[in-house]
Coordinates of C-alpha atoms in Angstrom, one line a residue:
X15 CA -20.8 14.2 22.8
X16 CA -17.4 15.6 23.8
X17 CA -15.8 13.7 20.9
X18 CA -18.2 15.4 18.5
X19 CA -17.7 18.8 20.0
X20 CA -13.9 18.4 19.6
X21 CA -14.2 17.1 16.1
X22 CA -16.5 20.0 15.1
X23 CA -14.0 22.5 16.6
X24 CA -11.1 20.9 14.7
X25 CA -13.2 21.0 11.5
X26 CA -13.8 24.7 11.9
X27 CA -10.5 25.9 13.4
X28 CA -7.9 23.1 13.2
X29 CA -6.3 21.4 16.2
X30 CA -5.9 23.5 19.3
X31 CA -3.4 23.4 22.2
X32 CA -5.6 20.9 24.1
X33 CA -5.6 18.6 21.1
X34 CA -1.8 18.7 20.8
X35 CA -1.5 17.4 24.4
X36 CA -3.8 14.4 23.8
X37 CA -2.2 11.2 22.7
X38 CA -4.4 9.8 20.0
X39 CA -3.9 7.1 17.4
X40 CA -3.7 9.2 14.2
X41 CA -3.8 8.0 10.7
X42 CA -2.8 10.2 7.7
X43 CA -4.4 9.7 4.3
X44 CA -2.4 11.2 1.5
X45 CA -4.0 12.1 -1.8
X46 CA -3.3 13.8 -5.1
X47 CA -5.4 16.5 -6.7
X48 CA -5.2 19.5 -9.0
X49 CA -6.1 21.7 -6.1
X50 CA -5.5 19.8 -2.8
X51 CA -6.5 22.8 -0.7
X52 CA -9.9 22.8 -2.4
X53 CA -10.3 19.1 -1.7
X54 CA -9.6 19.7 2.0
X55 CA -12.0 22.7 2.1
X56 CA -14.7 20.7 0.3
X57 CA -14.3 17.6 2.5
X58 CA -14.3 19.9 5.6
X59 CA -17.5 21.6 4.5
X60 CA -19.3 18.3 3.9
X61 CA -18.2 16.7 7.2
X62 CA -18.9 19.9 9.2
X63 CA -22.5 19.8 7.9
X64 CA -22.9 16.2 9.0
X65 CA -21.3 16.6 12.4
X66 CA -23.3 19.7 13.2
X67 CA -26.4 17.6 12.9
X68 CA -25.4 14.7 15.0
X69 CA -27.6 15.8 18.0
X70 CA -30.7 16.2 15.8
X71 CA -30.3 13.8 12.8
X72 CA -32.3 14.8 9.8
X73 CA -34.3 12.4 7.6
X74 CA -32.6 11.1 4.5
X75 CA -34.9 13.3 2.4
X76 CA -33.5 16.5 4.0
X77 CA -29.8 15.8 3.4
X78 CA -29.8 16.8 -0.3
X79 CA -31.0 20.3 0.9
X80 CA -28.3 20.5 3.6
X81 CA -25.2 19.1 1.9
X82 CA -23.4 20.9 -0.9
X83 CA -25.1 20.1 -4.2
X84 CA -21.8 18.9 -5.8
X85 CA -21.4 16.2 -3.1
X86 CA -24.9 14.9 -3.5
X87 CA -24.5 14.9 -7.3
X88 CA -21.2 12.9 -7.1
X89 CA -22.9 10.2 -5.0
X90 CA -24.3 7.2 -6.8
X91 CA -28.1 7.0 -7.4
X92 CA -30.1 5.4 -4.6
X93 CA -31.2 1.9 -5.5
X94 CA -34.8 1.5 -6.6
X95 CA -37.2 0.2 -4.0
X96 CA -37.8 -3.5 -4.3
X97 CA -41.1 -4.5 -5.9
X98 CA -44.0 -4.8 -3.5
X99 CA -43.8 -7.9 -1.5
X100 CA -40.0 -8.4 -2.1
X101 CA -37.4 -7.4 0.4
X102 CA -33.7 -7.1 0.5
X103 CA -32.0 -10.4 1.3
X104 CA -29.3 -9.4 3.7
X105 CA -28.2 -13.0 4.2
X106 CA -27.6 -13.6 0.5
X107 CA -25.7 -10.3 0.2
X108 CA -23.5 -11.2 3.2
X109 CA -22.8 -14.7 1.7
X110 CA -21.8 -13.1 -1.6
X111 CA -19.6 -10.6 0.2
X112 CA -17.9 -13.3 2.3
X113 CA -17.2 -15.4 -0.8
X114 CA -15.3 -12.5 -2.5
X115 CA -11.5 -12.3 -2.6
X116 CA -9.9 -9.2 -1.0
X117 CA -9.3 -7.8 -4.5
X118 CA -12.9 -8.3 -5.5
X119 CA -14.0 -6.6 -2.2
X120 CA -11.7 -3.7 -3.0
X121 CA -13.1 -3.4 -6.5
X122 CA -16.6 -3.6 -5.3
X123 CA -16.0 -0.8 -2.7
X124 CA -14.6 1.6 -5.3
X125 CA -16.6 4.1 -7.1
X126 CA -19.4 6.4 -5.9
X127 CA -21.2 5.6 -2.7
X128 CA -24.9 6.3 -2.4
X129 CA -25.7 9.2 -0.2
X130 CA -27.7 7.0 2.2
X131 CA -24.8 4.5 2.3
X132 CA -22.3 7.2 3.2
X133 CA -24.6 8.8 5.8
X134 CA -25.2 5.4 7.4
X135 CA -21.7 5.6 8.9
X136 CA -22.5 8.9 10.7
X137 CA -26.2 8.3 11.6
X138 CA -26.4 8.2 15.4
X139 CA -30.0 6.7 15.4
X140 CA -30.7 3.0 15.7
X141 CA -30.7 2.8 11.9
X142 CA -27.1 3.9 11.5
X143 CA -23.6 3.3 12.9
X144 CA -22.9 6.9 14.0
X145 CA -22.6 5.8 17.7
X146 CA -19.9 3.3 16.7
X147 CA -17.8 5.4 14.4
X148 CA -14.1 4.4 14.0
X149 CA -12.6 7.8 12.8
X150 CA -12.9 11.5 13.6
X151 CA -11.4 14.5 11.8
X152 CA -8.2 15.7 13.3
X153 CA -6.3 17.9 10.8
X154 CA -5.7 18.4 7.0
X155 CA -3.5 20.3 4.7
X156 CA -1.5 20.4 1.5
X157 CA 2.2 19.4 1.5
X158 CA 3.2 20.5 -1.9
X159 CA 1.7 21.2 -5.4
X160 CA -0.8 18.4 -6.1
X161 CA -0.5 16.6 -2.8
X162 CA -2.7 16.8 0.2
X163 CA -3.5 14.9 3.4
X164 CA -6.2 14.4 5.9
X165 CA -5.4 13.1 9.4
X166 CA -8.0 11.3 11.5
X167 CA -8.1 10.0 15.0
X168 CA -9.1 6.3 14.9
X169 CA -9.9 3.5 17.2
X170 CA -6.9 1.5 15.9
X171 CA -5.6 -0.1 12.8
X172 CA -7.2 -1.2 10.6
X173 CA -10.3 0.9 10.9
X174 CA -13.5 1.4 8.8
X175 CA -12.0 3.9 6.4
X176 CA -14.4 3.6 3.4
X177 CA -16.6 6.6 4.4
X178 CA -13.4 8.7 4.7
X179 CA -12.1 7.5 1.4
X180 CA -15.4 8.4 -0.3
X181 CA -15.4 11.8 1.3
X182 CA -11.9 12.6 -0.1
X183 CA -12.6 11.1 -3.5
X184 CA -16.0 12.9 -3.9
X185 CA -14.1 16.1 -2.9
X186 CA -11.7 15.6 -5.8
X187 CA -8.8 13.6 -4.2
X188 CA -7.3 10.6 -5.9
X189 CA -4.5 8.0 -5.4
X190 CA -5.3 7.6 -1.7
X191 CA -2.6 6.1 0.5
X192 CA -3.1 5.4 4.2
X193 CA -0.3 5.5 6.8
X194 CA 0.6 6.7 10.3

């Protein structure tokens, strides 16, 4: 829970003197936007809402009430429930994914995420991966007109960055480039 408290503090106030003394593996994601400061503020608002609720995770139906409406609207529609008696074939989906080339996987991963798909990576319950996250907000800002950056502490390189990419893209950032 200390990691979450530190992340929440950095989301609200930026890195403090204690953070500067820690040696973390940090990755910077650069992006372009008409208003990079707005992208950072919007991404910060969404992630703060999620991190604040890690100890008492809401049901999926509550999230549209909790998150900014613009974020929920930019997410892809949730898939329709399968017909009664039919279930999702995870094995078939995994085989299809494994047969894709890296370019096909990248193309498949682009575009809007569903809200449930994005929240899955933060959900600390048995249904999600929140207890096994691979990145945490560290800092963010704008370098110059049209360019911004988000820096995250990670478990190493490469890391599961899709949820971070979608957060930045949904907040209005584009042309993402990852680096140390």
